[in-house]
PDB file of C-alpha atoms and ligand atoms in Angstrom:
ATOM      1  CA  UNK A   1    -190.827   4.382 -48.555  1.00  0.00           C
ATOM      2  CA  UNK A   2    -191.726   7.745 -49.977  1.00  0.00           C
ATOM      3  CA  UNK A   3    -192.483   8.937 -53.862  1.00  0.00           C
ATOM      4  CA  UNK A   4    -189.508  11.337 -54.396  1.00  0.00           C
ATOM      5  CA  UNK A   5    -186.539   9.012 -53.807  1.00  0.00           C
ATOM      6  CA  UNK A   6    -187.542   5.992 -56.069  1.00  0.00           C
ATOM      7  CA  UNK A   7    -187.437   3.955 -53.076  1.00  0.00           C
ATOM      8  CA  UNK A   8    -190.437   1.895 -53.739  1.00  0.00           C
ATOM      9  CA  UNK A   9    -188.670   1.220 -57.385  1.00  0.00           C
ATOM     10  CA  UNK A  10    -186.803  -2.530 -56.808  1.00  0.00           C
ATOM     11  CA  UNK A  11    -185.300  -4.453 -59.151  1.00  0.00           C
ATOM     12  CA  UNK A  12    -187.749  -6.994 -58.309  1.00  0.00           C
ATOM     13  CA  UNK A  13    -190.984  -4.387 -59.629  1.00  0.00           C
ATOM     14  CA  UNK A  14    -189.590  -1.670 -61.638  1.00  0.00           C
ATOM     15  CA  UNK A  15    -190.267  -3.789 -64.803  1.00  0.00           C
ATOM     16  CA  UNK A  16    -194.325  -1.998 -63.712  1.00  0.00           C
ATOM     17  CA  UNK A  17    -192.683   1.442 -64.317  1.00  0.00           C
ATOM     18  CA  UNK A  18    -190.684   0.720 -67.383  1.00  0.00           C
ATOM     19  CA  UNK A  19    -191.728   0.923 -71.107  1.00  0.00           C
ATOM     20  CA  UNK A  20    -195.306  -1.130 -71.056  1.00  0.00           C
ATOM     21  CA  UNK A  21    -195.526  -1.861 -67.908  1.00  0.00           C
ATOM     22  CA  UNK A  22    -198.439  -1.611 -66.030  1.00  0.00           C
ATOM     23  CA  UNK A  23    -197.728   1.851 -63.860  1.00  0.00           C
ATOM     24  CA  UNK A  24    -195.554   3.481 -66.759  1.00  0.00           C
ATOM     25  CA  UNK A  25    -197.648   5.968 -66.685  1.00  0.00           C
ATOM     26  CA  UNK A  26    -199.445   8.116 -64.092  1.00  0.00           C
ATOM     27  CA  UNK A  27    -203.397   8.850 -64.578  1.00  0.00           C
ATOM     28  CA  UNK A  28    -202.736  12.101 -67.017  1.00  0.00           C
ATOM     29  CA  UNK A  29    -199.990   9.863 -69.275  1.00  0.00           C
ATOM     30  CA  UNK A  30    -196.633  10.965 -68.063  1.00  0.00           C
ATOM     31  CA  UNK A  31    -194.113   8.447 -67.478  1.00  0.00           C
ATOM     32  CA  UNK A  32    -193.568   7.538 -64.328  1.00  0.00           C
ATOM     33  CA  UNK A  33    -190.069   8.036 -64.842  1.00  0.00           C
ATOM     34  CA  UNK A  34    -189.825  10.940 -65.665  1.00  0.00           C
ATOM     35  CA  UNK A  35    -192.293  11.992 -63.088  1.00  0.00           C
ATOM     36  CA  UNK A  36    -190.000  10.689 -60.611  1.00  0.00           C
ATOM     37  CA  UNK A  37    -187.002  12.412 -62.520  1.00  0.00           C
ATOM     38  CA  UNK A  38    -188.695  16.272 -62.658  1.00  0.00           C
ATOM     39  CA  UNK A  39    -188.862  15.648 -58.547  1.00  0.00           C
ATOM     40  CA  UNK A  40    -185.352  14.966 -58.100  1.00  0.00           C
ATOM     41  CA  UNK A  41    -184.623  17.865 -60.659  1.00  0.00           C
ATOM     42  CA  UNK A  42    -186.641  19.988 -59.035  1.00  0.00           C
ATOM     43  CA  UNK A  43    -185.029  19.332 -55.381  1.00  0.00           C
ATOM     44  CA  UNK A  44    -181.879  20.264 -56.886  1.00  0.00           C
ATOM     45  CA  UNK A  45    -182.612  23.104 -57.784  1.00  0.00           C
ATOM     46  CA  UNK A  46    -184.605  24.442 -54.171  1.00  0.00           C
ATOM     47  CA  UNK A  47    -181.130  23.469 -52.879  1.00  0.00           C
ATOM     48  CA  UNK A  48    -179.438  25.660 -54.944  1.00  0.00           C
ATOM     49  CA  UNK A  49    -181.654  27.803 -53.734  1.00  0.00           C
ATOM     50  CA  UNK A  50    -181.054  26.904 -49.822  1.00  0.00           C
ATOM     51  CA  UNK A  51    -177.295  27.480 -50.051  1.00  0.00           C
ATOM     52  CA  UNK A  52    -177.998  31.069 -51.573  1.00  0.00           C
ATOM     53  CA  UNK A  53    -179.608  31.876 -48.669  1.00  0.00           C
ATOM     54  CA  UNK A  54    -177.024  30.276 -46.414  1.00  0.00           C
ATOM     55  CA  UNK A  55    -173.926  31.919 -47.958  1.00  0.00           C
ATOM     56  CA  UNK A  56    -175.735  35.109 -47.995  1.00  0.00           C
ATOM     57  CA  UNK A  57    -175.757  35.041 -44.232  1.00  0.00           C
ATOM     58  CA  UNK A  58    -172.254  32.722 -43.631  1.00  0.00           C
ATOM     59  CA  UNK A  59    -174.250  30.081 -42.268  1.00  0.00           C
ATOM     60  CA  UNK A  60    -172.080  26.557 -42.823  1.00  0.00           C
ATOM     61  CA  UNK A  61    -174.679  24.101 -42.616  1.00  0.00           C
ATOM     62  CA  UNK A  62    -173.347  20.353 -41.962  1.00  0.00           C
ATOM     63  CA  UNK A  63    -176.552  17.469 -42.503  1.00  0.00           C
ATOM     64  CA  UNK A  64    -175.847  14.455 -40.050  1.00  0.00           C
ATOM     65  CA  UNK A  65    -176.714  11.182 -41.599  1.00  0.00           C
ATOM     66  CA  UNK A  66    -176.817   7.465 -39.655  1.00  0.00           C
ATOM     67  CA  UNK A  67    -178.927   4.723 -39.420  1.00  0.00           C
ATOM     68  CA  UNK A  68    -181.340   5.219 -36.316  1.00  0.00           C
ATOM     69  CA  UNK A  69    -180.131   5.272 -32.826  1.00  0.00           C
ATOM     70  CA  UNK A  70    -176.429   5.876 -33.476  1.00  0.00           C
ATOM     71  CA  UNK A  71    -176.453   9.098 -31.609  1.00  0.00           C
ATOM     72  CA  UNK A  72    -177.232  11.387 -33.461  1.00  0.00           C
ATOM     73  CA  UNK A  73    -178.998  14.050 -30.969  1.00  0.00           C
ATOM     74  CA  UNK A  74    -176.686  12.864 -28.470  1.00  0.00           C
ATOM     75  CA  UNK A  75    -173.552  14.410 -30.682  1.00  0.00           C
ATOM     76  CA  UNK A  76    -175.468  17.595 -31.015  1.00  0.00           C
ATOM     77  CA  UNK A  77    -176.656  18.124 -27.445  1.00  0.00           C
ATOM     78  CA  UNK A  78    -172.535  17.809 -26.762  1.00  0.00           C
ATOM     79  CA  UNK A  79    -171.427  19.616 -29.315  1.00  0.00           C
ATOM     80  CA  UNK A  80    -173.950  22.835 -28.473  1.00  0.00           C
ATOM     81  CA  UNK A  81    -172.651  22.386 -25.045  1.00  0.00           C
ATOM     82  CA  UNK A  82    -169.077  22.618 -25.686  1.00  0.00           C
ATOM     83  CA  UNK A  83    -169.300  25.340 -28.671  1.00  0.00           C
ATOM     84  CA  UNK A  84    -172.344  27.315 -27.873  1.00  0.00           C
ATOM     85  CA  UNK A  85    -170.347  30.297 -26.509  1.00  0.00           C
ATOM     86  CA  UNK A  86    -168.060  29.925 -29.436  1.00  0.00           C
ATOM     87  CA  UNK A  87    -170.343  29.730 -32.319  1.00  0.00           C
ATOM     88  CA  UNK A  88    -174.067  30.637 -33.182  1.00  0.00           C
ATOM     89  CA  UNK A  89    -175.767  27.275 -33.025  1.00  0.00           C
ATOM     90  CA  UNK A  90    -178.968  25.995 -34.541  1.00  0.00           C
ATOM     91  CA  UNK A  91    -180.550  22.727 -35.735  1.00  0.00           C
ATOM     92  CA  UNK A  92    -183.414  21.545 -38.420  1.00  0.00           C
ATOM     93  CA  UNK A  93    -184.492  17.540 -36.884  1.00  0.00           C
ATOM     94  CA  UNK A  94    -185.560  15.735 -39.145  1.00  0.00           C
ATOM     95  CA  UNK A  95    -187.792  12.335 -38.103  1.00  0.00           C
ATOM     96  CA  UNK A  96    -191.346  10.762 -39.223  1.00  0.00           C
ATOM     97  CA  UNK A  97    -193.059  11.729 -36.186  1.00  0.00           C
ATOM     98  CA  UNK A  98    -192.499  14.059 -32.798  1.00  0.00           C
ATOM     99  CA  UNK A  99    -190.856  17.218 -31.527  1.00  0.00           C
ATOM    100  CA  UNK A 100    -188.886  15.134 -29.160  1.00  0.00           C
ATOM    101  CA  UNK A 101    -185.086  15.949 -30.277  1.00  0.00           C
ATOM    102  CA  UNK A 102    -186.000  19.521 -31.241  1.00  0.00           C
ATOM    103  CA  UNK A 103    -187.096  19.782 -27.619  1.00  0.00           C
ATOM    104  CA  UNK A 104    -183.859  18.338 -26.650  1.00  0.00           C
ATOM    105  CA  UNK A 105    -182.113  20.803 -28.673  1.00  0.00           C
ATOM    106  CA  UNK A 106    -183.986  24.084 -27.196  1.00  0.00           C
ATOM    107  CA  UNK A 107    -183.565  23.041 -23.874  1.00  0.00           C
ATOM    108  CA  UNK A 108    -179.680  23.746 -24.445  1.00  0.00           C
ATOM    109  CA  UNK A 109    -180.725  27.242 -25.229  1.00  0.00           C
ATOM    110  CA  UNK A 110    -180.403  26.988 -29.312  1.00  0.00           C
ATOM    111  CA  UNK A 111    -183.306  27.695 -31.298  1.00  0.00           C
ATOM    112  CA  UNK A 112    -184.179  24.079 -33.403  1.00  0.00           C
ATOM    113  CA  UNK A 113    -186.975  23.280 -36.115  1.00  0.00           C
ATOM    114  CA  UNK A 114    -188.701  20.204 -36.026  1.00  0.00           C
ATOM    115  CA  UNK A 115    -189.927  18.476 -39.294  1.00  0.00           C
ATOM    116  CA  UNK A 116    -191.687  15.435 -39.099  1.00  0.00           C
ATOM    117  CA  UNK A 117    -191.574  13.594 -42.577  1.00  0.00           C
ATOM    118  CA  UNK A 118    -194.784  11.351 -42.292  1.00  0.00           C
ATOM    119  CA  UNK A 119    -193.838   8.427 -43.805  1.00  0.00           C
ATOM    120  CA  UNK A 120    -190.620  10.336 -46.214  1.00  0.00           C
ATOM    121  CA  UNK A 121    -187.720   8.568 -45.225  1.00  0.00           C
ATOM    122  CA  UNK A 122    -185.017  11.168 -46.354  1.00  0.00           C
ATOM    123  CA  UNK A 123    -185.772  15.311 -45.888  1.00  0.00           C
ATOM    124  CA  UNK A 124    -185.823  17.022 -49.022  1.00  0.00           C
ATOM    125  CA  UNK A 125    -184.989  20.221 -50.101  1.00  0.00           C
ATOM    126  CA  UNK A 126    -187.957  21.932 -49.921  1.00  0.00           C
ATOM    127  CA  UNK A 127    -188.537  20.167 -46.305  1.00  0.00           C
ATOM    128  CA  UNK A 128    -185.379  22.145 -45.336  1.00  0.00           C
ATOM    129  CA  UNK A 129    -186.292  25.075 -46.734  1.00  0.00           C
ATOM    130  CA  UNK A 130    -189.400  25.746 -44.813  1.00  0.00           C
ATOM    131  CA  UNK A 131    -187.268  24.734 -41.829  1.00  0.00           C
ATOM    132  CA  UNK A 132    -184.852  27.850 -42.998  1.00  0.00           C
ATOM    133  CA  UNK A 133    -187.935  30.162 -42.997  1.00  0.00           C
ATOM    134  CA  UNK A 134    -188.265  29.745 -39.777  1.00  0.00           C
ATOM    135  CA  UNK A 135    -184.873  30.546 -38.401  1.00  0.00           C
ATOM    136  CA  UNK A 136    -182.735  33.876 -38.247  1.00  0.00           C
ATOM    137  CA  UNK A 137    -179.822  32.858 -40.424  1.00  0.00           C
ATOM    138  CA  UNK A 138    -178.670  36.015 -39.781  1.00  0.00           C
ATOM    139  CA  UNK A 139    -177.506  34.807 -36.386  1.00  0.00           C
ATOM    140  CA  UNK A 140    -176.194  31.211 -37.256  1.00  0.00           C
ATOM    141  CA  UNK A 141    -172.543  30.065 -37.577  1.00  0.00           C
ATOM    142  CA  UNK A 142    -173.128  26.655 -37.697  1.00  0.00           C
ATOM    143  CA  UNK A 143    -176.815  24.694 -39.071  1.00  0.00           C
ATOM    144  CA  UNK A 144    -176.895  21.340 -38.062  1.00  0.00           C
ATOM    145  CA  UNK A 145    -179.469  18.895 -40.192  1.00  0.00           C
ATOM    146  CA  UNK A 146    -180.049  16.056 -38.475  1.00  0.00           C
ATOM    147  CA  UNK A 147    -181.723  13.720 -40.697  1.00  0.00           C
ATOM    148  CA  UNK A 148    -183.942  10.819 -41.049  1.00  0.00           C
ATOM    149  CA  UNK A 149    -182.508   8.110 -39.198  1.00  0.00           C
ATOM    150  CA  UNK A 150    -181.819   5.944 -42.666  1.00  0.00           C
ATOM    151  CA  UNK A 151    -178.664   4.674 -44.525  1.00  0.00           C
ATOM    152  CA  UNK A 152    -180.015   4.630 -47.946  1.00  0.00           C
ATOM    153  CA  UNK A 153    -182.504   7.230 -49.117  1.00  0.00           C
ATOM    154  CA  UNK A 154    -180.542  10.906 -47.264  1.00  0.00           C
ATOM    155  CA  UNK A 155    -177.651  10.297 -49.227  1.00  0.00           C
ATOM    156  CA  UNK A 156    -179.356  10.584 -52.266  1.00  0.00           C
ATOM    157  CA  UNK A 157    -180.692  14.610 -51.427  1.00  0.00           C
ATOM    158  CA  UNK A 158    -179.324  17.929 -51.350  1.00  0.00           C
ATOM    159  CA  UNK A 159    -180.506  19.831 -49.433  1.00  0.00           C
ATOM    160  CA  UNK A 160    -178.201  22.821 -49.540  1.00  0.00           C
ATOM    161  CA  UNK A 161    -175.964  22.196 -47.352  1.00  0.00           C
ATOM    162  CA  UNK A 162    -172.529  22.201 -47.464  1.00  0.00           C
ATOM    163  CA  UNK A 163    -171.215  19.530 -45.570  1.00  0.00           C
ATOM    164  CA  UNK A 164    -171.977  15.245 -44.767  1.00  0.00           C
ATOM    165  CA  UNK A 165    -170.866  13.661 -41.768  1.00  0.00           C
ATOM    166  CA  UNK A 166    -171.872  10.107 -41.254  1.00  0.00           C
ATOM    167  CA  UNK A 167    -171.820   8.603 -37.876  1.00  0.00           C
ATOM    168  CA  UNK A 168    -171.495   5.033 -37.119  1.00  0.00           C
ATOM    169  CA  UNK A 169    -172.145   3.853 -33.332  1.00  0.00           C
ATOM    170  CA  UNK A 170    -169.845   0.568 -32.571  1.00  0.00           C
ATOM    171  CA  UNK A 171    -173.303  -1.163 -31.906  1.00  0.00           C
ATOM    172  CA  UNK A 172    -173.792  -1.440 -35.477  1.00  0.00           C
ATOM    173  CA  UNK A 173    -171.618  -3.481 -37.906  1.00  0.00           C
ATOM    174  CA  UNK A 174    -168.361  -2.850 -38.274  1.00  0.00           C
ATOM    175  CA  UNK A 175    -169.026  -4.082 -42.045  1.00  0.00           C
ATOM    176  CA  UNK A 176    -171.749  -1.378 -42.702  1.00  0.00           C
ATOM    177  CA  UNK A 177    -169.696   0.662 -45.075  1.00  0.00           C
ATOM    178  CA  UNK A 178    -169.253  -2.179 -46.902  1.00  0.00           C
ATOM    179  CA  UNK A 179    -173.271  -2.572 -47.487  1.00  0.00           C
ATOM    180  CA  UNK A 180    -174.403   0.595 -47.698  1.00  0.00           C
ATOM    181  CA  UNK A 181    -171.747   2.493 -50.314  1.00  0.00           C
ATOM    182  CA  UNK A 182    -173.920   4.665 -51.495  1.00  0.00           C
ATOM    183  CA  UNK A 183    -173.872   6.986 -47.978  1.00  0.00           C
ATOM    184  CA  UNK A 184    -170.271   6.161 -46.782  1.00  0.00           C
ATOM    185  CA  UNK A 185    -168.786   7.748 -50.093  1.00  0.00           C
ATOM    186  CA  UNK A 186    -170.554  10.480 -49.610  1.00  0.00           C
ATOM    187  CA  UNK A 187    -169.261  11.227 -46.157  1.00  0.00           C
ATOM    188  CA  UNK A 188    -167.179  14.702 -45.874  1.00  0.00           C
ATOM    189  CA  UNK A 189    -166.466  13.266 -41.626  1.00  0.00           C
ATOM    190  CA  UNK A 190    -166.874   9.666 -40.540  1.00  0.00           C
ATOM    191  CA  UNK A 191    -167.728   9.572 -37.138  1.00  0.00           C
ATOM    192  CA  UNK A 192    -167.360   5.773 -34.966  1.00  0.00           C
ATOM    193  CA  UNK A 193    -169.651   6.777 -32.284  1.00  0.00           C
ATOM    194  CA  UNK A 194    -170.592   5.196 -28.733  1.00  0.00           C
ATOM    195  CA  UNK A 195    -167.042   4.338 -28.451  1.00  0.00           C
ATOM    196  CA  UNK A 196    -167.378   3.805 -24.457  1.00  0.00           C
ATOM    197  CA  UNK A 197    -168.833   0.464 -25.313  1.00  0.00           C
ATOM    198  CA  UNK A 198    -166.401  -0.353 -27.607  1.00  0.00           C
ATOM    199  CA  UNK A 199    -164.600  -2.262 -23.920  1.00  0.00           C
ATOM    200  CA  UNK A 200    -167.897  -4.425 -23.987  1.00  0.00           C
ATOM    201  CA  UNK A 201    -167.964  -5.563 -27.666  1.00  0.00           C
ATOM    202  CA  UNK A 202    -166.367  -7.945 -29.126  1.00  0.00           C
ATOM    203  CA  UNK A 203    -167.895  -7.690 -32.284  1.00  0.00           C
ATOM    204  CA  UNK A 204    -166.645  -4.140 -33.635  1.00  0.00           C
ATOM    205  CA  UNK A 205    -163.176  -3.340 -34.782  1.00  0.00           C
ATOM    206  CA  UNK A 206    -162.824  -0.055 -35.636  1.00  0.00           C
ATOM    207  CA  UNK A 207    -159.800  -0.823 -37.943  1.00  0.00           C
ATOM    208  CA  UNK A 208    -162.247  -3.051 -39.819  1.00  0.00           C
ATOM    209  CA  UNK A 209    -164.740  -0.075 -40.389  1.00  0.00           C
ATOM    210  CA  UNK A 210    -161.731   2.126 -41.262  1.00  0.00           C
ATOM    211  CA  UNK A 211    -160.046  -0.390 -43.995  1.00  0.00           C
ATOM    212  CA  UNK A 212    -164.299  -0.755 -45.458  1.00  0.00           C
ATOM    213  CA  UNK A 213    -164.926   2.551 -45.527  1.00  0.00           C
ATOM    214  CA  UNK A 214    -161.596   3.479 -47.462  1.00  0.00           C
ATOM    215  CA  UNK A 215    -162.209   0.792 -50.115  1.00  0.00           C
ATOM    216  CA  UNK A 216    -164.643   3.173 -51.142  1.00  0.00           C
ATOM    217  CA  UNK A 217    -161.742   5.247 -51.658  1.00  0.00           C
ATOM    218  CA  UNK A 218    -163.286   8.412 -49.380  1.00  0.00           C
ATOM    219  CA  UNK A 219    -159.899   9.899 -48.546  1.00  0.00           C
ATOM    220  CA  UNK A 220    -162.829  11.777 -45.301  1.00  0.00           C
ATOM    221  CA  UNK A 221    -161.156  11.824 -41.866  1.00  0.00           C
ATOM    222  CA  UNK A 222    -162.255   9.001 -39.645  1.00  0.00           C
ATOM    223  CA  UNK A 223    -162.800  10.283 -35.880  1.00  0.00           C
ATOM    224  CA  UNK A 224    -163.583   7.789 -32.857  1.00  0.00           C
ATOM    225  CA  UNK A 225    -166.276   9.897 -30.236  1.00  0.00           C
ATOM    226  CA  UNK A 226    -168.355   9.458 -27.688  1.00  0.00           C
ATOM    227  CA  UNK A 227    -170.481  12.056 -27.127  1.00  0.00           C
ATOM    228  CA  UNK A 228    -171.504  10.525 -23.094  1.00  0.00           C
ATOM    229  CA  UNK A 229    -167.738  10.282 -22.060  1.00  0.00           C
ATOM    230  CA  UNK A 230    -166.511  13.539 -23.956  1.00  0.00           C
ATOM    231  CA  UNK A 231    -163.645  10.940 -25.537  1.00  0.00           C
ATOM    232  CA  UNK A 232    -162.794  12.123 -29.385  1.00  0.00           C
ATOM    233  CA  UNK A 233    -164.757  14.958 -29.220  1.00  0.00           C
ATOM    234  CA  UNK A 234    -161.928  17.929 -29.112  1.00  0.00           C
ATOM    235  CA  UNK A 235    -161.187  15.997 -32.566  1.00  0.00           C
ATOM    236  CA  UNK A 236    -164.927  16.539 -34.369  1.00  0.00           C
ATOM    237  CA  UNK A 237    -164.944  20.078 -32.780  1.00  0.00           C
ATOM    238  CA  UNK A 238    -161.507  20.882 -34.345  1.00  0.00           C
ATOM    239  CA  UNK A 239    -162.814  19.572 -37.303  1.00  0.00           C
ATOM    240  CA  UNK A 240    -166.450  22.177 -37.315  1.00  0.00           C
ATOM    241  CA  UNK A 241    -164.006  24.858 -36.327  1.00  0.00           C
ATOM    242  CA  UNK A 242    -161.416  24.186 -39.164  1.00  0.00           C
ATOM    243  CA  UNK A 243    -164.210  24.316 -42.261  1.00  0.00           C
ATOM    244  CA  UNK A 244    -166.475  26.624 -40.680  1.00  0.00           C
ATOM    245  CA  UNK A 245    -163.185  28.972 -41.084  1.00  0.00           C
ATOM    246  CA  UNK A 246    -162.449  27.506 -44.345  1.00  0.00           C
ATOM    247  CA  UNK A 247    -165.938  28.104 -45.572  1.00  0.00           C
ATOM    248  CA  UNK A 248    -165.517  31.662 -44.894  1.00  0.00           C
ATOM    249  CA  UNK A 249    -162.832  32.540 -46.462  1.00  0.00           C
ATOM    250  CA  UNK A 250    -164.219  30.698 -49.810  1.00  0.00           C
ATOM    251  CA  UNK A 251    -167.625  33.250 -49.140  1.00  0.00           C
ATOM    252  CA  UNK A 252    -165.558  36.422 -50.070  1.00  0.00           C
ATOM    253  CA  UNK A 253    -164.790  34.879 -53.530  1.00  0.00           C
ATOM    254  CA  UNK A 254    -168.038  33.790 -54.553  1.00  0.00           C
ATOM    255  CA  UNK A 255    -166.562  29.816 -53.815  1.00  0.00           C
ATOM    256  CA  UNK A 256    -169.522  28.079 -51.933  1.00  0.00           C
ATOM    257  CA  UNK A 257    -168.981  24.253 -50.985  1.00  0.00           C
ATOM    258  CA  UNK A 258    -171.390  22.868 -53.159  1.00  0.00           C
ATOM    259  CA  UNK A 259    -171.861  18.955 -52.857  1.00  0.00           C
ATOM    260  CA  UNK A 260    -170.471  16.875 -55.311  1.00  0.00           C
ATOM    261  CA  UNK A 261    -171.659  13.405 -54.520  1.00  0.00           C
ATOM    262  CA  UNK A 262    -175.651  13.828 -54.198  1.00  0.00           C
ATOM    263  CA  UNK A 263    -175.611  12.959 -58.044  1.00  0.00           C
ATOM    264  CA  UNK A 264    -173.459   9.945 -57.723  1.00  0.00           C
ATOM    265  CA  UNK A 265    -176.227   8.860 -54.935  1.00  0.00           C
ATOM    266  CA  UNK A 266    -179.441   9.501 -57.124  1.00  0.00           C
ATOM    267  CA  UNK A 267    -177.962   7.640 -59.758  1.00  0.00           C
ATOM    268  CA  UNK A 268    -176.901   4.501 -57.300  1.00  0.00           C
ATOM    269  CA  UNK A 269    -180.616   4.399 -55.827  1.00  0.00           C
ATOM    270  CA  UNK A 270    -181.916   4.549 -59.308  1.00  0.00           C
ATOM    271  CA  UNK A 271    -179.291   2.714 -61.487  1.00  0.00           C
ATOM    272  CA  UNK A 272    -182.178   0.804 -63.224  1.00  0.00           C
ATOM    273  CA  UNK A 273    -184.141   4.112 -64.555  1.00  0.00           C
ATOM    274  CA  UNK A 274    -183.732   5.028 -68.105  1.00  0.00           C
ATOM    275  CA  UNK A 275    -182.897   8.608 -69.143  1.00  0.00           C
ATOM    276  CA  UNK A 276    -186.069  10.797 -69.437  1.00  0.00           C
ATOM    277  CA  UNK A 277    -186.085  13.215 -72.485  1.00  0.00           C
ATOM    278  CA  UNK A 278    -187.688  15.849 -70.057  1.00  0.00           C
ATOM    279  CA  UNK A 279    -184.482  15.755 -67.914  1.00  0.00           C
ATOM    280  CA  UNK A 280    -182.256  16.522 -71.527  1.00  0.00           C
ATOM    281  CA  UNK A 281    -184.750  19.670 -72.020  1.00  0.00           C
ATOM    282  CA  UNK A 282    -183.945  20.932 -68.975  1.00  0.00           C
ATOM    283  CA  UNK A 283    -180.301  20.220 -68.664  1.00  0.00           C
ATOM    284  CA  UNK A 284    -179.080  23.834 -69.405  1.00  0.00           C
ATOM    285  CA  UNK A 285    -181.484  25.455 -67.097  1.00  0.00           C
ATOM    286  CA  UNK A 286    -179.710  23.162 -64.072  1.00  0.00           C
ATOM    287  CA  UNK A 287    -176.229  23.767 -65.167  1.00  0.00           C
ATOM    288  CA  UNK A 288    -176.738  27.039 -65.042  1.00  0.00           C
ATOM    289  CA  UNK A 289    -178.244  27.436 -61.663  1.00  0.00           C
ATOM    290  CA  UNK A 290    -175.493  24.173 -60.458  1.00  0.00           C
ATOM    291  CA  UNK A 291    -172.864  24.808 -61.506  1.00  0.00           C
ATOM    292  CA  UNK A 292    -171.086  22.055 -59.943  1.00  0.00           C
ATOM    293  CA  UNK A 293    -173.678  19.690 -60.224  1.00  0.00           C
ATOM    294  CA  UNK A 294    -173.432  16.956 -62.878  1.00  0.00           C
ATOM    295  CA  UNK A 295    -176.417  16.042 -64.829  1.00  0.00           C
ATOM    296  CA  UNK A 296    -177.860  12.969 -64.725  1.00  0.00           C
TER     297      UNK A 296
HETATM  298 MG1   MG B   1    -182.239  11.955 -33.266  1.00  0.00          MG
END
């Protein structure tokens, strides 16, 4: 629950926010809506913002999004220690409370921000901005975002990065693509992670996860890892390696990746809110600093 994602807005209460109902309008008579509208506008455009400052400096960042405890830190504490003579490593963490993975992160040797969210279920923009403040993009190859530990609300943010992976540990459901759309279509990398177990569960099928996940017709690559055993990973490395080159040879020509399915996300999580005039005055302004961004 937070007040920038329209997460406390169900289907079951958001007759309150709409038209005459009771919380249409906040204390100095703006519509909640629209209220709620200006933030996600306004995110937008501080990503914008974020990716400026990471093609500037050729930083490809990639924002890792699962529900909680599907190994997360686990794939980044790996991944530093297979590529971290390779590549310039660094991470923002993302959770509600505690340092705990950024410590787990720094005691690999790369440098790692730690924002705790209070009670924000997603990072934001701005969140991640601050977090870029206090690193030296200047000697970064690859940002890692590791964020909120949540299927629904992350998906729904840019925060200026480039790329999504979504990892799914075989001790979640195999059907989980299936019931949360919203984040599996937006995945640039599917990852099936803890796949050591997969000898002690009979309840996962990877095939299964596969065949749900492409019914959301995300043509993403779909790699098996486990980030304990070391199986799959020469796979997700090949893959950071392939667009981290790919991303710089887009840089020279002014060709950033900019996301193209955080729209498609706002507009799932908020499918019930009616268009707010404020967001029509401001339309041009947007396009014009996203370019690739649709309006919603
Ligand atoms: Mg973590």
């Amino acid at each position: 629950m937070c007040n920038t994602c329209g997460c406390n807005i169900t289907p079951a209460n958001e007759h309150l926010v709409q038209s005459e109902g009771r919380l249409a309008y906040t204390e100095d008579g703006k519509a909640a809506v629209t209220v709620l509208q200006s933030l996600l506008h306004e995110n937008d455009h501080q990503a914008g913002h974020n990716r400026q400052h990471l093609d500037y400096f050729g930083a490809l960042a990639v924002n890792l999004m699962s529900a909680p405890g599907s190994g997360k830190t686990a794939l980044l504490e790996a991944t530093i220690q297979a590529l971290g003579d390779e590549f310039r490593i660094a991470v923002i963490e993302g959770d509600l409370e505690t340092e705990n993975d950024a410590a787990r992160v720094r005691a690999l040797g790369a440098p790692a921000v730690q924002i705790t969210t209070g009670s924000a279920c997603h990072l934001d923009a701005h969140m991640v901005h601050n977090g870029l403040h206090q690193l030296d993009l200047a000697s970064i190859d690859l940002l890692f975002i590791e964020n909120v530990g949540n299927l629904v609300c992350p998906a729904s943010f840019d925060l200026g990065h480039h790329l999504n992976v979504i990892l799914l540990s075989v001790t979640e459901g195999d059907d989980k693509p299936a019931k949360y759309p919203v984040m599996f279509r937006s995945a640039d990398l599917l990852l099936l992670t803890k796949t050591d177990l997969l000898a002690v569960l009979d309840d996962f099928d990877p095939a299964t996860a596969e065949a749900y996940f492409r019914q959301l017709a995300n043509p993403a690559p779909v790699v098996m890892v486990s980030a304990r055993r070391g199986n799959g990973l020469d796979a997700w490395l090949a893959w950071l390696r392939d667009n981290l080159q790919a991303y710089r040879q887009r840089l020279p020509r002014d060709e950033t990746r900019s996301l193209t399915l955080a729209e498609e996300g706002v507009r799932c999580h908020r499918s019930s809110a009616p268009a707010a005039s404020h967001a029509d005055h401001h339309h041009h302004h947007y396009d014009h600093h996203h370019p690739g961004h649709q309006e919603i």
